[in-house]
Tab-separated table of C-alpha atoms and ligand atoms in Angstrom:
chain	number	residue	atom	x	y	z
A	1	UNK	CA	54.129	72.345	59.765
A	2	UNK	CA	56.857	73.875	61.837
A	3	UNK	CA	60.278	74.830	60.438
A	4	UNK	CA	63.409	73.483	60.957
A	5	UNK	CA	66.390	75.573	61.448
A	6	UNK	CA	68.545	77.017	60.460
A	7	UNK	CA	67.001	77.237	56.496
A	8	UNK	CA	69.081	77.466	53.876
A	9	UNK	CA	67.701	80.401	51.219
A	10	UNK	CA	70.931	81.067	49.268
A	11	UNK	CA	70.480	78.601	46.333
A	12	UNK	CA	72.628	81.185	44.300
A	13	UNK	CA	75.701	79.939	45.827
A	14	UNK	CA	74.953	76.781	45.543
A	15	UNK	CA	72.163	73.601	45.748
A	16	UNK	CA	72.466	69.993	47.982
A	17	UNK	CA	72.853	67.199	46.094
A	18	UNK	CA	69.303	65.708	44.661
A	19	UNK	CA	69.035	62.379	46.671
A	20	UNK	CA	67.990	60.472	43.269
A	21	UNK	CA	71.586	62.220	41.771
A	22	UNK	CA	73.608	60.971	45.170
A	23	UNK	CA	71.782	57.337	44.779
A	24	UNK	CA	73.552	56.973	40.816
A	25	UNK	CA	76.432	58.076	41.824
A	26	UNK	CA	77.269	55.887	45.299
A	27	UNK	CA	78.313	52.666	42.758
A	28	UNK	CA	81.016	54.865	40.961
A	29	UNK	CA	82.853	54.796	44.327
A	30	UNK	CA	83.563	51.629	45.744
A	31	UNK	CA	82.038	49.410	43.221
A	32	UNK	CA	82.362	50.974	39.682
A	33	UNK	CA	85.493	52.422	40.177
A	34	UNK	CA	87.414	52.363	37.066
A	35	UNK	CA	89.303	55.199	35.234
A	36	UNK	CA	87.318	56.209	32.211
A	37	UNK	CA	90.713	56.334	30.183
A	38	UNK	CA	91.277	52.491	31.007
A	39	UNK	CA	90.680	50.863	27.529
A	40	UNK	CA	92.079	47.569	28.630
A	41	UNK	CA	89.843	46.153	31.074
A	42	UNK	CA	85.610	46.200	32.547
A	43	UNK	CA	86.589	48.682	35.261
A	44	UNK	CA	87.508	51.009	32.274
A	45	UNK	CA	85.116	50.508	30.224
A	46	UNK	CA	82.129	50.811	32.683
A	47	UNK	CA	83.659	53.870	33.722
A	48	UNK	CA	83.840	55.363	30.564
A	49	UNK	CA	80.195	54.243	29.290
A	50	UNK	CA	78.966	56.046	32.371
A	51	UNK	CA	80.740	59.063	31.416
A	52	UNK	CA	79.125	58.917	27.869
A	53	UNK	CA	76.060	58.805	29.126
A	54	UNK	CA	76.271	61.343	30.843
A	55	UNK	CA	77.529	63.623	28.365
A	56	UNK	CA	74.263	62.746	26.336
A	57	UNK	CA	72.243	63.689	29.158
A	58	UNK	CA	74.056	66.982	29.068
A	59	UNK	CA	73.822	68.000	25.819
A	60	UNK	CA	69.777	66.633	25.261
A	61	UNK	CA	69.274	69.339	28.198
A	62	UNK	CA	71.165	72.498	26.343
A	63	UNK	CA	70.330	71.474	22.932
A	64	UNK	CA	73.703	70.541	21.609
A	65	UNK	CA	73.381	68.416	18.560
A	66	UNK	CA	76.412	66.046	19.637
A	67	UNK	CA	77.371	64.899	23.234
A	68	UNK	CA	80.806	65.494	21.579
A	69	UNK	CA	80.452	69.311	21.917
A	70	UNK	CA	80.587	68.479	26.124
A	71	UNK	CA	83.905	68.704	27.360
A	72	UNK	CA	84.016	68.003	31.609
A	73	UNK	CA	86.075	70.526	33.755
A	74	UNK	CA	86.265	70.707	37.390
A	75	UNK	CA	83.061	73.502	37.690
A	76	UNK	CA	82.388	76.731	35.875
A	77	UNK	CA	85.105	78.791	37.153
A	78	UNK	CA	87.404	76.719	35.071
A	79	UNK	CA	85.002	76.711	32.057
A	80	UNK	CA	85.308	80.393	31.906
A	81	UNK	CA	88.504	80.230	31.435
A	82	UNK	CA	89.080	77.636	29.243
A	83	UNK	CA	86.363	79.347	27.173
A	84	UNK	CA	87.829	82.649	27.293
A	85	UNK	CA	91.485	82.254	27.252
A	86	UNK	CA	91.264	79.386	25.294
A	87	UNK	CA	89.519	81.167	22.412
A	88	UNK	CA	91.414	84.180	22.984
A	89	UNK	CA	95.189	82.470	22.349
A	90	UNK	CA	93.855	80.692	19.398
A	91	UNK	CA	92.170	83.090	17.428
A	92	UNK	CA	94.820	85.936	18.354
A	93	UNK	CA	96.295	86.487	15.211
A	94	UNK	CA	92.976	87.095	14.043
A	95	UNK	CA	92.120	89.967	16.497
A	96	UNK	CA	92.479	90.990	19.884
A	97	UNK	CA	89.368	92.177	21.193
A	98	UNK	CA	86.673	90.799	24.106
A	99	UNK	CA	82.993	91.826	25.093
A	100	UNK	CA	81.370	91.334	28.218
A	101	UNK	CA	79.090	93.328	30.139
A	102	UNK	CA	80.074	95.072	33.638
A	103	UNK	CA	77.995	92.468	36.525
A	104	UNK	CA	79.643	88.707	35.060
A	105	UNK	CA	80.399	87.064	37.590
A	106	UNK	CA	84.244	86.987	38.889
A	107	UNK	CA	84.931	83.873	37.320
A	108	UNK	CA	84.413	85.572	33.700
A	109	UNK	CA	85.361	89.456	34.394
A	110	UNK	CA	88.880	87.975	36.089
A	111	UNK	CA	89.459	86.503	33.208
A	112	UNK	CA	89.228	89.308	31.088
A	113	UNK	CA	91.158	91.255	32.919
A	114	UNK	CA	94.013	88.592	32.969
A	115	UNK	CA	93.674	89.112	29.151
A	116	UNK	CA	94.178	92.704	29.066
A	117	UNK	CA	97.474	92.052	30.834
A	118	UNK	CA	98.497	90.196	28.134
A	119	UNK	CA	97.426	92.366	25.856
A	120	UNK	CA	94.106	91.992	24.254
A	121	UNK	CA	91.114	95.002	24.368
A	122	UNK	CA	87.809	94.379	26.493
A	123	UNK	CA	84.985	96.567	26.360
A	124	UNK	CA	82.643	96.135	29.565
A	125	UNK	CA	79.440	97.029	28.611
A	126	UNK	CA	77.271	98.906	30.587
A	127	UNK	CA	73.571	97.451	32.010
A	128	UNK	CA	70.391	99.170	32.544
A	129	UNK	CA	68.455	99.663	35.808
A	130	UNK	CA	67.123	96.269	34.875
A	131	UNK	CA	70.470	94.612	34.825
A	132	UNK	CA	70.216	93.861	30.967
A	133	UNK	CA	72.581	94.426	28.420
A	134	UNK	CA	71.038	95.910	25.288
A	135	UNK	CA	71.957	94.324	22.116
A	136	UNK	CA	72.530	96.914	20.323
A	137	UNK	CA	75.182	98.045	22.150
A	138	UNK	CA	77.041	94.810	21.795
A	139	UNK	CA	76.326	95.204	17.955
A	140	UNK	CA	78.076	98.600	18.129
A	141	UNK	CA	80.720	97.537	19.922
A	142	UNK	CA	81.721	94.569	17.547
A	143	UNK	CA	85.263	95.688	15.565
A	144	UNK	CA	87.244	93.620	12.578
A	145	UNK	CA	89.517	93.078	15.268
A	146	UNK	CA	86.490	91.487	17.966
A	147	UNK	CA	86.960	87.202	18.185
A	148	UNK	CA	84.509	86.463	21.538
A	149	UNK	CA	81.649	88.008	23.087
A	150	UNK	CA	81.090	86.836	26.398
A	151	UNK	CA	77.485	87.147	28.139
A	152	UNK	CA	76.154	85.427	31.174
A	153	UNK	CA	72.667	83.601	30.894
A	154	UNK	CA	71.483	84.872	34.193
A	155	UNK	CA	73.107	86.948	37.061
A	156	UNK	CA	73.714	85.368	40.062
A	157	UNK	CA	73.472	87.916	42.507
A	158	UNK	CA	70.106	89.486	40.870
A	159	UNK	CA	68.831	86.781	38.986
A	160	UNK	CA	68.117	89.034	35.528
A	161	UNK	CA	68.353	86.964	32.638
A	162	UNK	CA	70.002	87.960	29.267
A	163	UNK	CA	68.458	88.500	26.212
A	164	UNK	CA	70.853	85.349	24.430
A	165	UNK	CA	68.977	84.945	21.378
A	166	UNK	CA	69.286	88.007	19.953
A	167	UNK	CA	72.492	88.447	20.634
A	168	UNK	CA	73.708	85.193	18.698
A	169	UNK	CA	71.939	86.555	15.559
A	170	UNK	CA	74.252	89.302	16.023
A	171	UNK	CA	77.490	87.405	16.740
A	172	UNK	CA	76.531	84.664	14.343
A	173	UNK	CA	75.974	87.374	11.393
A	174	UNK	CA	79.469	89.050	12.057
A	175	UNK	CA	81.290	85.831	12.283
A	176	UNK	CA	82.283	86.574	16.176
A	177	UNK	CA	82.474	83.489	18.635
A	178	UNK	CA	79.799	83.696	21.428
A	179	UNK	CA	80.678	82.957	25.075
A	180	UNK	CA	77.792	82.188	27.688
A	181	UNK	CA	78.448	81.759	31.085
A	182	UNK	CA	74.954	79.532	31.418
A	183	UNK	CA	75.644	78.309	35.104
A	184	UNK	CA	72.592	80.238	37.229
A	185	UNK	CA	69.892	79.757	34.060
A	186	UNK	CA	70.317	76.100	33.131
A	187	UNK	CA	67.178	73.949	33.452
A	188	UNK	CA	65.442	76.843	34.850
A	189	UNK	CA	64.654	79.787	31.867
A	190	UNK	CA	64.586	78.836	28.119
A	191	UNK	CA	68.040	78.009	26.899
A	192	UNK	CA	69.245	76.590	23.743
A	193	UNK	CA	72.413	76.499	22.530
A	194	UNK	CA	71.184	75.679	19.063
A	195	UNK	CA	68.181	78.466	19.202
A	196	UNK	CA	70.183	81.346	20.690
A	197	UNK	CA	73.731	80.086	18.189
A	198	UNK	CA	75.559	79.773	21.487
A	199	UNK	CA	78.819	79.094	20.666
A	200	UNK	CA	80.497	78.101	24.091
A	201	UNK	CA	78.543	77.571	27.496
A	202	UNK	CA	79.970	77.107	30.743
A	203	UNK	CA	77.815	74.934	33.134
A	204	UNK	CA	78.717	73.493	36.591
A	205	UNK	CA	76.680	70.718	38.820
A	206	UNK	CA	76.349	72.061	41.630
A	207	UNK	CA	73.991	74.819	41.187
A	208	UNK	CA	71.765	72.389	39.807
A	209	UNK	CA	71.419	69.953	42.435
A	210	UNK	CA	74.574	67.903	41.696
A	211	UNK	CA	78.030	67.814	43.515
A	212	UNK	CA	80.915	70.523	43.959
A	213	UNK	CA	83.817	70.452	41.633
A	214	UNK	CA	82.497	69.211	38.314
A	215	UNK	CA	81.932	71.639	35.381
A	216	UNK	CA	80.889	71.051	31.617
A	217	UNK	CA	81.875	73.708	28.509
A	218	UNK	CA	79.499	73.194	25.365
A	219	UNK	CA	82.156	73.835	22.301
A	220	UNK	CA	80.773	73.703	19.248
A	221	UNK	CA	82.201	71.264	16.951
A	222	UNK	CA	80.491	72.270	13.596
A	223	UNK	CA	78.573	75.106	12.232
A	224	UNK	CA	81.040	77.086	13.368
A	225	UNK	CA	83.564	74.102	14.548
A	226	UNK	CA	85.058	76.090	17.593
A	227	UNK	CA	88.971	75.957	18.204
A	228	UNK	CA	90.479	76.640	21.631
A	229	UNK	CA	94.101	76.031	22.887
A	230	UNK	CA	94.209	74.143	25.830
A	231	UNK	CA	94.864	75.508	29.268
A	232	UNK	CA	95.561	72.220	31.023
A	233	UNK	CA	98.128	69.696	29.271
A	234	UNK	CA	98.750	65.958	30.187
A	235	UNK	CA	97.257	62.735	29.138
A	236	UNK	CA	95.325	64.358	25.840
A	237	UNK	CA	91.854	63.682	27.456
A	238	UNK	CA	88.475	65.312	26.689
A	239	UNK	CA	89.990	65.395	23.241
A	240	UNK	CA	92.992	67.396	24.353
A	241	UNK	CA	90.832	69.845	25.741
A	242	UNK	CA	91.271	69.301	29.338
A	243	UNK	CA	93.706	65.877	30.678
A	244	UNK	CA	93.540	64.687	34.388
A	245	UNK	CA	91.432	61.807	35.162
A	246	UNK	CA	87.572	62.173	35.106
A	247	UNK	CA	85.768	62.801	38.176
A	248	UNK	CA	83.152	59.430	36.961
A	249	UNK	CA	81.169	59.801	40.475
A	250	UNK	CA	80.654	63.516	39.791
A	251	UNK	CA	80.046	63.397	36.601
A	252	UNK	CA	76.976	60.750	36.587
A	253	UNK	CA	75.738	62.994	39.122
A	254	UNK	CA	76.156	65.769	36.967
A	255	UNK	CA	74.579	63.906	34.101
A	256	UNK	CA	71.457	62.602	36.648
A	257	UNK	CA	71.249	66.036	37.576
A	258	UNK	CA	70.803	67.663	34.191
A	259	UNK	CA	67.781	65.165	33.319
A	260	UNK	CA	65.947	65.950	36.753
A	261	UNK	CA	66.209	69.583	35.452
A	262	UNK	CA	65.224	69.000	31.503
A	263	UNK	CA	62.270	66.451	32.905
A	264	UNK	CA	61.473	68.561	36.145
A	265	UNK	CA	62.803	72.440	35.932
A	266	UNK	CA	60.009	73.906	34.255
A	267	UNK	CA	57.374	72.900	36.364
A	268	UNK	CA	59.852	73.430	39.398
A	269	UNK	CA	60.552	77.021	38.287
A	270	UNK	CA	56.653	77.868	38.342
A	271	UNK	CA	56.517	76.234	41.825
A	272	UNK	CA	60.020	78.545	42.940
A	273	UNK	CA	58.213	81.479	41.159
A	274	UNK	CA	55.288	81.678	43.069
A	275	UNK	CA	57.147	80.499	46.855
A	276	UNK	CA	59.288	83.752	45.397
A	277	UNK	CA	56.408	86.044	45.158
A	278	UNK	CA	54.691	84.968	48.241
A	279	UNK	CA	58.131	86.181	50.061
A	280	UNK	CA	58.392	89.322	48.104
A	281	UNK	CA	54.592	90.430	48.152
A	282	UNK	CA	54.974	89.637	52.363
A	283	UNK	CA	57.505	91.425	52.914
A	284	UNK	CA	57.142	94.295	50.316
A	285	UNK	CA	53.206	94.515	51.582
A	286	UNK	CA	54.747	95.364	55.861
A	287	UNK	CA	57.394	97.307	54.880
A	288	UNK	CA	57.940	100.645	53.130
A	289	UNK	CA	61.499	101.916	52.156
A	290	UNK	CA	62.070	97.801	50.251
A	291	UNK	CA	63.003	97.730	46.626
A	292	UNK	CA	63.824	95.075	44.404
A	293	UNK	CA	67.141	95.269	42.555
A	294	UNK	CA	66.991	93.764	38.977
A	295	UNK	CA	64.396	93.031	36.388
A	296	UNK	CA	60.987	91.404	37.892
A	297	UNK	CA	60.353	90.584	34.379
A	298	UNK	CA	63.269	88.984	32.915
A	299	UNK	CA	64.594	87.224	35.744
A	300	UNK	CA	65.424	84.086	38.103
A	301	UNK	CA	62.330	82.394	39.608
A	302	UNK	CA	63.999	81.635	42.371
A	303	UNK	CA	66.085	85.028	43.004
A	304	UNK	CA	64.780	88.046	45.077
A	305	UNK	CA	67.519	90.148	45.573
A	306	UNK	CA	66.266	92.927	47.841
A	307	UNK	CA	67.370	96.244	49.531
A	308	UNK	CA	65.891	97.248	53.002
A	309	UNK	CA	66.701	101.196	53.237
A	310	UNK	CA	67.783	102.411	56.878
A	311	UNK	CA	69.113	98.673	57.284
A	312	UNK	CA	72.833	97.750	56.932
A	313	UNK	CA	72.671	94.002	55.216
A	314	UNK	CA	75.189	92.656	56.923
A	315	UNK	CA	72.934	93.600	60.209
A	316	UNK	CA	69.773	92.384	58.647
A	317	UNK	CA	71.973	89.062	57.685
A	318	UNK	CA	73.303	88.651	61.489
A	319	UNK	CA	69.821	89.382	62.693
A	320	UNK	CA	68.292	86.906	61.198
A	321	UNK	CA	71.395	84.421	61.532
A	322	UNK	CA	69.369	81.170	61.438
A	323	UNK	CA	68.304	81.999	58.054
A	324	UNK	CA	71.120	81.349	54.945
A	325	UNK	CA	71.096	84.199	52.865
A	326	UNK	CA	73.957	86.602	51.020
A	327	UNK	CA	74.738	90.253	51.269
A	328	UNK	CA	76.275	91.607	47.795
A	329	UNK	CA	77.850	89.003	46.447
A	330	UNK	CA	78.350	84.955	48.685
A	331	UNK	CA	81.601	85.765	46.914
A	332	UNK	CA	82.986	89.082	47.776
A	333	UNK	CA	80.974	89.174	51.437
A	334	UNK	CA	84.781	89.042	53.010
A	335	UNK	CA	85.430	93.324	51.574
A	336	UNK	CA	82.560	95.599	52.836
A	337	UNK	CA	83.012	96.763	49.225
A	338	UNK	CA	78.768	97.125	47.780
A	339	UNK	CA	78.345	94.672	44.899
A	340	UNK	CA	79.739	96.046	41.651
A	341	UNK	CA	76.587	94.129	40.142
A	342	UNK	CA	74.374	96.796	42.504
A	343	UNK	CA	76.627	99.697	41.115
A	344	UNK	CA	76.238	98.322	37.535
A	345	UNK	CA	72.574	99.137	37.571
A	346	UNK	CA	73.219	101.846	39.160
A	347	UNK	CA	71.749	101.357	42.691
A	348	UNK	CA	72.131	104.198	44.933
A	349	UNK	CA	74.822	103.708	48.055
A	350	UNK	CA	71.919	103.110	50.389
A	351	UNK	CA	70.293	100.457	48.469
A	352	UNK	CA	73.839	98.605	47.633
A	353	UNK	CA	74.561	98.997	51.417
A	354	UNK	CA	71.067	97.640	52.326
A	355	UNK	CA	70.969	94.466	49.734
A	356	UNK	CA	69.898	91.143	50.762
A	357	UNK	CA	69.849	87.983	48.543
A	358	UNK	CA	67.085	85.169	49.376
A	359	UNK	CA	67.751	82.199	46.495
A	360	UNK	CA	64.995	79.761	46.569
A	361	UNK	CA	65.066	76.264	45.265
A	362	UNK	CA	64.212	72.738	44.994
A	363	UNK	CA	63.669	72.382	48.824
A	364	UNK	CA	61.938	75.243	49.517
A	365	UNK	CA	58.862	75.159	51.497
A	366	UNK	CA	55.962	77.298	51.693
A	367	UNK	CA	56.514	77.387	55.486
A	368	UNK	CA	60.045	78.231	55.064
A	369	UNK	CA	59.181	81.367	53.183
A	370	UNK	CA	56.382	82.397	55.541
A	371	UNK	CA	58.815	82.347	58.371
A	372	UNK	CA	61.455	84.187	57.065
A	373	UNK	CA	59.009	86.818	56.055
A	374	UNK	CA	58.001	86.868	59.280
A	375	UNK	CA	61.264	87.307	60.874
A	376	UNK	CA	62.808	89.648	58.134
A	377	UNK	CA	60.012	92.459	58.989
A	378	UNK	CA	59.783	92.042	62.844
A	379	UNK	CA	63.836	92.301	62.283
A	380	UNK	CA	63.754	95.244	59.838
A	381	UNK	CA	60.903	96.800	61.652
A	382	UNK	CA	63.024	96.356	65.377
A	383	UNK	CA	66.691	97.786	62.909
A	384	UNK	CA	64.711	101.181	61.927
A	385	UNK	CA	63.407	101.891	65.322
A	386	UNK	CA	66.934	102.214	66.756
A	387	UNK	CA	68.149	103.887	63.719
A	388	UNK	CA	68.186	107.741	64.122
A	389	UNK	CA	68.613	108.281	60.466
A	390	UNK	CA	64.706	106.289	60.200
A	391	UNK	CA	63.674	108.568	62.275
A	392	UNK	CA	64.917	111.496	60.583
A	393	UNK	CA	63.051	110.404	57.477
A	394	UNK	CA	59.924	109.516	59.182
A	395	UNK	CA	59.800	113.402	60.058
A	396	UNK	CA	59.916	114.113	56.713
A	397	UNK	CA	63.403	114.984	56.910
A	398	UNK	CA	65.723	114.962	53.433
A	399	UNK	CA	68.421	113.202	54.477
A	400	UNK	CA	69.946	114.220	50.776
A	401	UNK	CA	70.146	117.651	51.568
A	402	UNK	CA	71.623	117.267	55.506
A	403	UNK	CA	74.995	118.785	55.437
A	404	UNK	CA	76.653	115.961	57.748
A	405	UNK	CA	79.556	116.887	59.778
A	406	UNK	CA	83.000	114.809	58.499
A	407	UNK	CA	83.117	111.442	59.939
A	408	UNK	CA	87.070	111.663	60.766
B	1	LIG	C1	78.821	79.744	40.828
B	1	LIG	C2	79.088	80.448	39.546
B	1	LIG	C3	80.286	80.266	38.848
B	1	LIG	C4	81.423	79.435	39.392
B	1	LIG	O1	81.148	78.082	39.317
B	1	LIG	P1	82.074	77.032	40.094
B	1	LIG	O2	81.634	75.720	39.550
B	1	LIG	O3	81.781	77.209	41.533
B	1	LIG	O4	83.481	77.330	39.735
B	1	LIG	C5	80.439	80.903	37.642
B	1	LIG	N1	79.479	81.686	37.143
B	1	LIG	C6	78.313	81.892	37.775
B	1	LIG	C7	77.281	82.774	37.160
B	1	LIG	C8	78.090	81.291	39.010
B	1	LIG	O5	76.938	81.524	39.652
């Protein structure tokens, strides 16, 4: 079966919309319409039935033991904050200190740093080679004075997943709130709030086949029962939580979306698993001087997050133009800046400078991946031979201990 171009490998940054999740939500346009605050008339009240629904769909996938513990936002970037600044101004009195861990994505780390500004502590915790946080450092880290301890379920730029459950015993046994940004791991690796004592999870559609611009945070309403001041005020809805008018469309895509993945994204994660070997094993198998950044163990099925030495990514991304794929981070590409996820685990310059992200997903196809192997080592292969530093090495020179002559 041929290809068509150009193929989109970058399901990190985001999915298409499922056509089953498009087909429930095409009604809540033109035909379903209603406001889901309307209590007066059918418009309303379809609206908002939809919306409930949804929200059960939601919590059956992430184990929350009340749809009431969903509250919709407009993706995860607000869900971070809500989570984090929310917590943060009410429990202030009671302390003012944060954990995270150094590669969270913006959305989270921004946050903190906003925070700090106003005057709470953060400690960023370090991450091994791996890209995993050890808890045992988050244990040590936890003062009198800690409220929230924020880690992400999976990283999006190198897929390694987060050992959650152990680190709710811990926050659970010293009475701290915990904070997961779930967004990349959802539907696709084991998670459960009610397993790992999750306290607040930040989710958003659209990296799991539903639309752009609709969010969900799990707050836990009992067990602890979870208090957060609002960052949005107006009409009081989503419990005071977070007013403006639901997004109905989005969200029953959102909620269509979430039971595709609790019905589907196991077996779909075996399928991604194996498309993501066959590209890694290709490509790793013609080429020496590739190494994989992050945990092959513990991570994403459908992340391979790679660095071609001798190769500038950006290069390697403009050779091979007709295929969609990230360099560093989809969201700091604009800087030339290497990942501070790449520096976190400590990747040399060369392999943060070389780094290629290929997200696989849903639509994937086994002749997708064979021709972007394909074209990734003819390109890599074609970038070395013109690169006079390749050729150093080939001769067996140490490029480490050439004494270059300043650039300026
Ligand atoms: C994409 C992403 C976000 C941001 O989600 P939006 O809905 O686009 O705001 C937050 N965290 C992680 C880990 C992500 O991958």
């Amino acid at each position: 079966m041929a290809v068509s171009l150009p193929i989109f490998m970058d399901y990190q940054s985001t999915t298409p919309v499922d056509p089953r999740v498009l087909s429930e939500m095409l009604p809540y346009f033109t035909q379903k319409f209603g406001n889901a605050a309307s209590r007066s008339h059918v418009f309303g009240w379809q609206a908002e039935e939809a919306v409930e629904f949804a929200r059960e769909q939601i919590a059956t996938l992430i184990g929350a033991s009340s749809a009431k513990d969903i509250i919709f936002t407009s993706g995860a970037t607000e869900s971070d904050n809500l989570a984090i600044k929310g917590v943060a101004d009410f429990y202030k009195d009671k302390g003012d200190h944060v954990i995270t861990t150094a590669t969270e994505h913006k959305a989270v780390l921004d946050t903190c740093k906003r925070l700090e500004k106003d005057g709470f502590r953060v400690t960023y915790l370090g991450v091994d080679r791996d890209g995993l946080v050890d808890p045992d450092d988050i244990k040590k880290a936890i003062t009198s004075k800690t409220i929230l301890v924020s880690v992400m379920l999976a990283n999006n730029e190198i897929g390694t997943v987060q050992p959650l459950e152990p680190i709710g015993k811990i926050t659970r046994e010293r009475n701290v709130l915990f904070h997961t940004d779930a967004v990349q791991g959802i539907g696709k690796v084991d998670f459960d709030v009610q397993k790992m004592n999750v306290d607040l999870a930040s989710i958003t559609a659209h990296k799991m086949y539903g639309p752009k611009g609709v969010g969900a945070l799990f707050i836990r309403r009992s067990k602890p029962r979870v208090r957060l001041v609002s960052q949005i005020d107006g009409g009081g809805h989503e419990r005071g939580m977070r007013s403006g008018t639901l997004n109905v469309p989005s969200i029953v895509g959102f909620g269509k979306a979430a039971e595709i993945m609790r019905l589907e994204g196991k077996e779909e994660s075996k399928r991604i698993h194996a498309l993501r070997e066959r590209l890694r094993t290709k490509i790793a198998s013609a080429l020496e001087e590739v190494y994989v950044n992050g945990s092959l163990e513990h991570r994403l099925a459908g992340n391979l997050n790679m660095s071609f030495h001798f190769v500038e990514g950006e290069a390697l991304m403009m050779a091979i133009k007709n295929v969609a794929v990230s360099s560093g981070s989809a969201c700091t590409s604009a800087s030339l800046e290497p990942s501070y996820v790449l520096r976190a685990i400590g990747a040399p310059d060369e392999t943060a400078h070389s780094s290629i992200r290929f997200g696989l997903g849903r639509f994937t196809t086994k002749e997708e991946v064979d021709y972007v192997a394909d074209l990734v080592i003819r390109k890599v292969k074609h970038l070395r031979d013109m690169s006079p530093l390749y050729e150093m090495h080939k001769e067996g020179i140490d490029l480490k201990s050439v004494a270059w002559a300043p650039q300026h």
